[in-house]
Short mmCIF file of C-alpha atoms in Angstrom, two decimals:
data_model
loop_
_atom_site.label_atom_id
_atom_site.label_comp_id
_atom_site.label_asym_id
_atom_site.label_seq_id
_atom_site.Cartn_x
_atom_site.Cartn_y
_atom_site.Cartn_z
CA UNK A 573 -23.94 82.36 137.03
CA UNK A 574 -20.51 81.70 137.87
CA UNK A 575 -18.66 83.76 141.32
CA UNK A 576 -16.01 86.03 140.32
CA UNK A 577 -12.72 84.69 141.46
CA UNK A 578 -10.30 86.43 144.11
CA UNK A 579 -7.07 85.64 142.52
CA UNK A 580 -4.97 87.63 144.79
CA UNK A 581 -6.48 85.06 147.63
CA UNK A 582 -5.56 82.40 145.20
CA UNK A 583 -2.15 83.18 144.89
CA UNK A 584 -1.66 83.54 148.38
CA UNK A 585 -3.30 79.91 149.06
CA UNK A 586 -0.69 78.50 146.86
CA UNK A 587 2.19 80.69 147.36
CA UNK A 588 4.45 78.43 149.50
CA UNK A 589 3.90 75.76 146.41
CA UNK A 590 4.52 78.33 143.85
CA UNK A 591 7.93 79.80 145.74
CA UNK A 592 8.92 75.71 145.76
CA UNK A 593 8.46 75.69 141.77
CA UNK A 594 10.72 78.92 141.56
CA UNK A 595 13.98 77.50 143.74
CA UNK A 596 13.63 73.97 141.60
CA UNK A 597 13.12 76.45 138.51
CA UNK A 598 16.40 78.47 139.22
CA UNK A 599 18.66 75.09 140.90
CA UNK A 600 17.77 73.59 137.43
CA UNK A 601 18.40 76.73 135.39
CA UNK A 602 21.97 76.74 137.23
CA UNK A 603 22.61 73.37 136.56
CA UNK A 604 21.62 74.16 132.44
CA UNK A 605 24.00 76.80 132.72
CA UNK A 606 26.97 74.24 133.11
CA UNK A 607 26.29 70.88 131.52
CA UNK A 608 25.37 72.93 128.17
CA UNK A 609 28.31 74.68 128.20
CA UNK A 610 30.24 71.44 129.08
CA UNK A 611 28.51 69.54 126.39
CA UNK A 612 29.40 72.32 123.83
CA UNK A 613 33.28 71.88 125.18
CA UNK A 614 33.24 68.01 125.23
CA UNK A 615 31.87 68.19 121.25
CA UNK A 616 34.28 70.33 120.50
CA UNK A 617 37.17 68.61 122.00
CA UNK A 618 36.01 65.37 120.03
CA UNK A 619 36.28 67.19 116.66
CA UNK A 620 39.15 69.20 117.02
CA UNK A 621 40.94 67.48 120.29
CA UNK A 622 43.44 66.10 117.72
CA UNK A 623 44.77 69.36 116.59
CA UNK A 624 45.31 70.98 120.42
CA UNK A 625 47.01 68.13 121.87
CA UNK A 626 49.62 65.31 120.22
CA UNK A 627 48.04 62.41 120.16
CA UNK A 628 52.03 60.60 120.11
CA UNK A 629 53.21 62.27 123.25
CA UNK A 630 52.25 59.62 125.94
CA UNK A 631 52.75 62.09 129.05
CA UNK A 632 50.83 64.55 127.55
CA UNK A 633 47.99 61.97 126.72
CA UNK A 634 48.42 61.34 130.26
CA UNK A 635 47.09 63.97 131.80
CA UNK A 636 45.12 64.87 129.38
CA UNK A 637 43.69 61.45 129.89
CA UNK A 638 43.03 62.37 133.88
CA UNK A 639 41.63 65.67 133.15
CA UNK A 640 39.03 64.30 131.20
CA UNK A 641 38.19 61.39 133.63
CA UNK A 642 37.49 64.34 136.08
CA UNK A 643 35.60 66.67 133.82
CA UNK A 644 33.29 63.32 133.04
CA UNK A 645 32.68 62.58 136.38
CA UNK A 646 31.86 65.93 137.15
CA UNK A 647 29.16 66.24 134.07
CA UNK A 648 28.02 63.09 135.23
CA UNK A 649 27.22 64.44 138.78
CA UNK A 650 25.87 67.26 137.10
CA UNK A 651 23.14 65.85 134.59
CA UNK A 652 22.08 63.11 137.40
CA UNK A 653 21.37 66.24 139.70
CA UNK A 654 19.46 68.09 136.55
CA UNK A 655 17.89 64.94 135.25
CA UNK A 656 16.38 64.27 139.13
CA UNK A 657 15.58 68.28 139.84
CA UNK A 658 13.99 68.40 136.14
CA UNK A 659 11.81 65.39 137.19
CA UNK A 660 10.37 67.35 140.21
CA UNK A 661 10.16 70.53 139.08
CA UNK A 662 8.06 68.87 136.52
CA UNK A 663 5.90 67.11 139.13
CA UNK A 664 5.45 69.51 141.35
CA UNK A 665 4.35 72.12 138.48
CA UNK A 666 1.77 69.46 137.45
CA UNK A 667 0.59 68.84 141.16
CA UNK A 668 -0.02 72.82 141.09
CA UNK A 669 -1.51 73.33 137.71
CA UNK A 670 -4.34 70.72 138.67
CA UNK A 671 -5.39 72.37 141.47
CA UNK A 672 -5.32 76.08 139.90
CA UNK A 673 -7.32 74.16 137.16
CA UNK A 674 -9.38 72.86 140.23
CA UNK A 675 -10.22 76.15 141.73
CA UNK A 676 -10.45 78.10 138.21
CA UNK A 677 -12.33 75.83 136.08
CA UNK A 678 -13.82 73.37 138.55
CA UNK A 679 -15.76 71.30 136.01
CA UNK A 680 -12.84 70.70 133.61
CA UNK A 681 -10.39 68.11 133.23
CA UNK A 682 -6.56 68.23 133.25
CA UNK A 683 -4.72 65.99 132.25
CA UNK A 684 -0.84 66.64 132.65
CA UNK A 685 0.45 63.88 130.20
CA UNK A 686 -2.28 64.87 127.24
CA UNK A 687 -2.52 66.23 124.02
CA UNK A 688 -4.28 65.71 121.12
CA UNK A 689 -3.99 63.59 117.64
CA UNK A 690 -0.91 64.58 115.10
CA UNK A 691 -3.58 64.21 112.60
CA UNK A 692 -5.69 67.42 113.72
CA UNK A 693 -2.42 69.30 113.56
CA UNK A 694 -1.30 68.22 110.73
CA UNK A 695 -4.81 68.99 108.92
CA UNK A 696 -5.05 72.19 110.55
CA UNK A 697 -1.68 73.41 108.40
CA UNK A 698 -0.61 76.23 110.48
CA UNK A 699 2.42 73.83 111.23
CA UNK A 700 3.09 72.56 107.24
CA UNK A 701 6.61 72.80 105.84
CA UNK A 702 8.07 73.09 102.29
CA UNK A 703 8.39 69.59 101.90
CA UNK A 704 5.36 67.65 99.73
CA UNK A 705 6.08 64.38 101.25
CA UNK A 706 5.74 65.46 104.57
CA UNK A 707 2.18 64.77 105.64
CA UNK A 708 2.14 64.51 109.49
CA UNK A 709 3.49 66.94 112.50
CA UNK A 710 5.95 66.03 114.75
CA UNK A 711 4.39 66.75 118.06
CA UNK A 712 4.57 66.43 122.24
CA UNK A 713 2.29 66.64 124.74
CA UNK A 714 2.76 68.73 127.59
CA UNK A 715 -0.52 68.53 129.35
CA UNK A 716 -4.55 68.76 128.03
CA UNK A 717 -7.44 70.80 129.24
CA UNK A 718 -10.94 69.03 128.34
CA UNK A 719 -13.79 71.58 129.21
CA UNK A 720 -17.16 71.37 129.24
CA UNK A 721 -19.52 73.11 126.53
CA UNK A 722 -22.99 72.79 126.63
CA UNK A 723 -23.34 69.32 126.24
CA UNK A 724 -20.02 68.75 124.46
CA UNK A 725 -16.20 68.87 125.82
CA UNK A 726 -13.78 71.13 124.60
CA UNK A 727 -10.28 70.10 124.18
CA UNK A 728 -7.14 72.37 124.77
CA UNK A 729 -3.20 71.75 124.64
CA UNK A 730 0.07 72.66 125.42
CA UNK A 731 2.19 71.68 122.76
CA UNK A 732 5.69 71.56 121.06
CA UNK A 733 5.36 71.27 117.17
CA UNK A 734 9.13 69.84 115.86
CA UNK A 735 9.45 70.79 111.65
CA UNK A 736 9.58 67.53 109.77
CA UNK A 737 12.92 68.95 108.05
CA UNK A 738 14.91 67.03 110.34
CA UNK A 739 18.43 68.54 111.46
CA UNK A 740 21.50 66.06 110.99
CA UNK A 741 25.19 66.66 111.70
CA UNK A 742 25.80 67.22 108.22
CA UNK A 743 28.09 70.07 107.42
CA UNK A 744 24.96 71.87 105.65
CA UNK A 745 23.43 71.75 109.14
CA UNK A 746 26.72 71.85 111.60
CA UNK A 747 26.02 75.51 113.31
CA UNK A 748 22.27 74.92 113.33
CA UNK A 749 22.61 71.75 115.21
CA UNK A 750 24.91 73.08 117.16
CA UNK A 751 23.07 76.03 118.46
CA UNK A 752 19.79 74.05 118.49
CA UNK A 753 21.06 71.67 121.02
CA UNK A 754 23.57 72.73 123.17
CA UNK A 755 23.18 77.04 123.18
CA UNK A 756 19.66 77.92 122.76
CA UNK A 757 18.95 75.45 125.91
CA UNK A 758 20.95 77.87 127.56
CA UNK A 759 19.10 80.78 127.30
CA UNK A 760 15.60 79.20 126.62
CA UNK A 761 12.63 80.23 129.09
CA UNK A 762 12.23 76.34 129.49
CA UNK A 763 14.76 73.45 127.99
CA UNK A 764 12.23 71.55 126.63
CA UNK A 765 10.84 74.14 124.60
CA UNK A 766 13.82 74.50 122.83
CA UNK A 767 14.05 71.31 121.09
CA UNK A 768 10.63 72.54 119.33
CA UNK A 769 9.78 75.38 116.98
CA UNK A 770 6.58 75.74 117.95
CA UNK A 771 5.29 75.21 121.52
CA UNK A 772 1.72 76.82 123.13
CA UNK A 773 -1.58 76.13 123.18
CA UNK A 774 -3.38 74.42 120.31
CA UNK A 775 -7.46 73.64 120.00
CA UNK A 776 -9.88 73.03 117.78
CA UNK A 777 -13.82 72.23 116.95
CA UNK A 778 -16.14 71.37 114.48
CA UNK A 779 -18.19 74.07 112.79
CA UNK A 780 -22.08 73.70 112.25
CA UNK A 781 -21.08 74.27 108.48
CA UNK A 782 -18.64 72.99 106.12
CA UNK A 783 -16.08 74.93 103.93
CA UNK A 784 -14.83 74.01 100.27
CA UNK A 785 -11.57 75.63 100.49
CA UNK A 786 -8.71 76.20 103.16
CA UNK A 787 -7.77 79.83 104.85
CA UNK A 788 -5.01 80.51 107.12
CA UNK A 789 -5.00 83.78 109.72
CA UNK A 790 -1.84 84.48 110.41
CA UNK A 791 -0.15 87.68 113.15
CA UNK A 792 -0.06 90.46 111.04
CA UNK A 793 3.98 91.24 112.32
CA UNK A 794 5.06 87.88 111.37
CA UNK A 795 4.16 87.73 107.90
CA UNK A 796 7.75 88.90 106.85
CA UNK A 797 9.68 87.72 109.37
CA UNK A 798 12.06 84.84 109.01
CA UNK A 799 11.80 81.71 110.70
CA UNK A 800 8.92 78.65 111.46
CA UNK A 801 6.47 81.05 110.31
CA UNK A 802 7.73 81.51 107.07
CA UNK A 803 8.30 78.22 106.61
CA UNK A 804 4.75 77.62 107.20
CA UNK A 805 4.10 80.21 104.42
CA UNK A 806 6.34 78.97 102.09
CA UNK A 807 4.60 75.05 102.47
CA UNK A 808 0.93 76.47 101.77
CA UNK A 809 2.14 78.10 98.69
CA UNK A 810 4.31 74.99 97.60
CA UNK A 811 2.58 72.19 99.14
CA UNK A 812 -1.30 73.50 98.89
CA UNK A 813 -1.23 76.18 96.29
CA UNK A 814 -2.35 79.32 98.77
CA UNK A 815 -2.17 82.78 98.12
CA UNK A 816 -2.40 85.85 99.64
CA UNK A 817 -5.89 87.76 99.69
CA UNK A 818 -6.23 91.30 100.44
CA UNK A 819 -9.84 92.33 102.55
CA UNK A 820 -11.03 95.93 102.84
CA UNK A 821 -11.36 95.99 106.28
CA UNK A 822 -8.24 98.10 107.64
CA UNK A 823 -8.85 96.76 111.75
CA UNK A 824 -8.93 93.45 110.74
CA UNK A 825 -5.86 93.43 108.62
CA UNK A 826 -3.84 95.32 111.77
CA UNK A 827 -4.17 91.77 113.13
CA UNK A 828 -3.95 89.34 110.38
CA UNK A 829 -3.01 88.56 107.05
CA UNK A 830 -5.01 86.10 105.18
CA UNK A 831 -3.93 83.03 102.90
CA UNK A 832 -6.45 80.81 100.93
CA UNK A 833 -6.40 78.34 98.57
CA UNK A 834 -9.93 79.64 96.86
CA UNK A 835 -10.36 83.94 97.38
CA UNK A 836 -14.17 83.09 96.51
CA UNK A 837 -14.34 80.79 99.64
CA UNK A 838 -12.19 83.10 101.72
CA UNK A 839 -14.85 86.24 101.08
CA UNK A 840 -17.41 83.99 101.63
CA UNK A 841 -16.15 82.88 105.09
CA UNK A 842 -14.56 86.17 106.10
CA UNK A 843 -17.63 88.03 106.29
CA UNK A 844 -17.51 91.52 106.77
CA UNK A 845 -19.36 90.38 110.85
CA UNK A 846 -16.98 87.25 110.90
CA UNK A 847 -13.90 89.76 110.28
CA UNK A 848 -15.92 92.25 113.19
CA UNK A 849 -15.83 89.20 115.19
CA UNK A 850 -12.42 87.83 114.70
CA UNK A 851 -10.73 90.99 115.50
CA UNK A 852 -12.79 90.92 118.69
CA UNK A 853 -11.59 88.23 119.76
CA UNK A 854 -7.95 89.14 118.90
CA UNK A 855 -8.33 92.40 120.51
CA UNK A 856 -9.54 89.96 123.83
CA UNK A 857 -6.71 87.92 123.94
CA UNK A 858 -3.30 88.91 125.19
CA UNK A 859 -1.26 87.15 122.42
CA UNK A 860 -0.38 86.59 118.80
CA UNK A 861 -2.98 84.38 117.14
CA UNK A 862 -2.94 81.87 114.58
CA UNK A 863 -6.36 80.55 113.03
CA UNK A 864 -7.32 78.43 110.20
CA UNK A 865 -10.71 76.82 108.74
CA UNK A 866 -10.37 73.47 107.08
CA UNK A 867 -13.71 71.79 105.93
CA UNK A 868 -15.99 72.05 108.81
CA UNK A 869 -13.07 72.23 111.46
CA UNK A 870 -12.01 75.32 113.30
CA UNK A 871 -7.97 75.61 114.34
CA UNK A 872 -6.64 78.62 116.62
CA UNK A 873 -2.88 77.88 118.07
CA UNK A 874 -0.90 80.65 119.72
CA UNK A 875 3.08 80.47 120.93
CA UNK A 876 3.27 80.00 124.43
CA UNK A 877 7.50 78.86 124.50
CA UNK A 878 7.08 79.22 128.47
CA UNK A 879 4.04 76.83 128.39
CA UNK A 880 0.81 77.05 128.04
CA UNK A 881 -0.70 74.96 130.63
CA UNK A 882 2.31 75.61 133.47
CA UNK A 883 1.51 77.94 136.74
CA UNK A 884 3.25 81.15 137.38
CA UNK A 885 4.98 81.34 133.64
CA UNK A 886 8.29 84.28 134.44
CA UNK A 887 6.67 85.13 137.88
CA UNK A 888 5.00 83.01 140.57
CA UNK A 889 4.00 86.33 142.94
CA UNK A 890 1.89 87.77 140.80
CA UNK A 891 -2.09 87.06 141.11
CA UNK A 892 -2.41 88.80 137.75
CA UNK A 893 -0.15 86.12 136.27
CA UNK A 894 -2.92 83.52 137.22
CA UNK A 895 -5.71 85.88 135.86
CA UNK A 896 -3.88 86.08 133.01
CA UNK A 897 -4.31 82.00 132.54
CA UNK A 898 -7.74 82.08 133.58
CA UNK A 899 -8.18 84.54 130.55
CA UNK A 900 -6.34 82.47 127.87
CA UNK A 901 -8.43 79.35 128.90
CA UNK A 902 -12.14 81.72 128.97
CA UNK A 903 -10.97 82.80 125.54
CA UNK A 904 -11.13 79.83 124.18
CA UNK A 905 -14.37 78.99 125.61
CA UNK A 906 -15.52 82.21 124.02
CA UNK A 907 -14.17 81.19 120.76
CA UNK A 908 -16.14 78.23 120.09
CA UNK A 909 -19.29 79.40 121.35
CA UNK A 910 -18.91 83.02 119.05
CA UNK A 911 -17.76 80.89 116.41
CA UNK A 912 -20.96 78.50 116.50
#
């Protein structure tokens, strides 16, 4: 039987590591904060420079000329400082998260440059898009958990999912691209998540049965919003042929709505104790859920955009914050042995 853990103690064991992650965490927030905005500027000025500033006036040209020698040199400085503090902070989160993993889970194995295969996300579907050509998922690895169960290893990971529909600098896409790259790193909870429209915590398992058809468990609140998820919605219908099914079970359906590509298969894998049993789960876990069976494989992914596998998330003084972790990571545990 396993001890209970003391994370208050284990906060306090790490805290002078943790308080090191937050000052790299805010220097590189500061220095986001102005090569962003200076980025934005400098695009600008290349677009519409021409119309501020006559290109045939040489003194003008001039100084113009020196001011944005000095602005360069000063983004320069800038991005070398963010590129070197980004490479620590990122170092020195890894260094922690292994040995929270170490002291939390001390038969697992982290691995803070893993994932796991495009192919398993791409066949799970939660991350489709409308496009029918599209057939794989653009996808990074921020770090894998393998853990043992029973006699078989689990696999989680932190992931960012990119949609296939690539942006361009086409005028179609001008604002997008333009807020994709140079605000919303601005006021992201972490740069690199930004770049990505999906990034959390991904895993999967094989089932002791197989399934004809395809369903999808999506959040309940998201269903209507606008966004990744509905572009994920709107690829199963095109792309797969899905459709909504209704269940009489009002608990269940506070938590998800339900899309399958055969409503016989559906009923016959949503079970009035598999629905019991999913909403259990849901009702264990401290975020939005997204679930899907696929032949005799089992998908759950839910959006983590501060990271799933990083320590401390928005605090680092805050034991509950690793319990928290130590909950997400048991839950998944949980899943595969309920769902087996």
């Amino acid at each position: 039987m396993e001890q209970p853990i003391n994370f208050k103690m284990l906060s306090r064991q790490m805290r002078k590591d943790l308080m090191r992650i937050s000052w790299l965490r805010k220097l590189v927030r500061c220095l986001i904060c102005i090569i962003y905005p200076f980025a934005l500027i400098w695009f600008g000025f290349c677009f519409f420079g021409r119309f501020l500033i006559d290109p045939s006036d040489y003194d003008t040209s001039v100084v113009t000329g020196k001011y944005v020698m000095v602005g360069f040199a000063v983004f320069f400085v800038a991005h070398y400082l963010f590129m070197w503090g980004f490479k620590v902070l990122t170092k020195q989160e890894n260094k922690v998260m292994e040995n929270i993993i170490g002291s939390l889970f001390p038969m697992a194995k982290y691995n803070p440059r893993g994932s796991v295969n495009s192919r398993l996300l791409a066949d799970s579907r939660l991350f489709a898009t409308p496009d029918s050509s599209v057939n794989y998922v653009n996808s990074t690895g921020y770090g894998s958990l393998d853990i043992p169960i029973g006699d078989q290893w689990m696999r989680l990971a932190d992931v960012g999912v990119t949609s296939a529909n690539k942006k361009d600098f086409s005028a179609m896409n001008f604002i997008e691209v333009l807020y994709q790259y140079f605000v919303r790193p601005i006021f992201g909870v972490r740069v690199e998540s930004t770049m990505h429209d999906f990034r959390g915590m991904f895993g999967c398992f094989r089932l002791q049965r197989s399934f004809r058809g395809y369903v999808m468990l999506l959040p309940d609140h998201l269903e209507n919003k606008i966004g990744y998820m509905a572009q994920t919605v709107q690829g199963l219908r095109e792309k797969y042929g899905t459709k909504f099914v209704h269940l009489e079970d009002p608990e269940f359906e506070k938590f998800f709505v339900v899309y399958a590509d055969d409503e016989v298969e559906a009923r016959m894998i949503l079970t009035p104790a598999m629905m019991r049993k999913l909403t259990e789960l849901r009702k264990s876990f401290s975020r939005d859920l997204m679930l899907s069976f696929n032949g005799d494989m089992f998908y759950y992914a839910s959006n983590t955009p501060d990271g799933f596998l990083r320590p401390g998330r928005k605090s680092l003084n805050d034991e509950h914050l690793l319990e928290q972790l130590y909950r997400e990571i048991d839950f998944c545990r949980n899943v595969e042995q309920e769902m087996k």
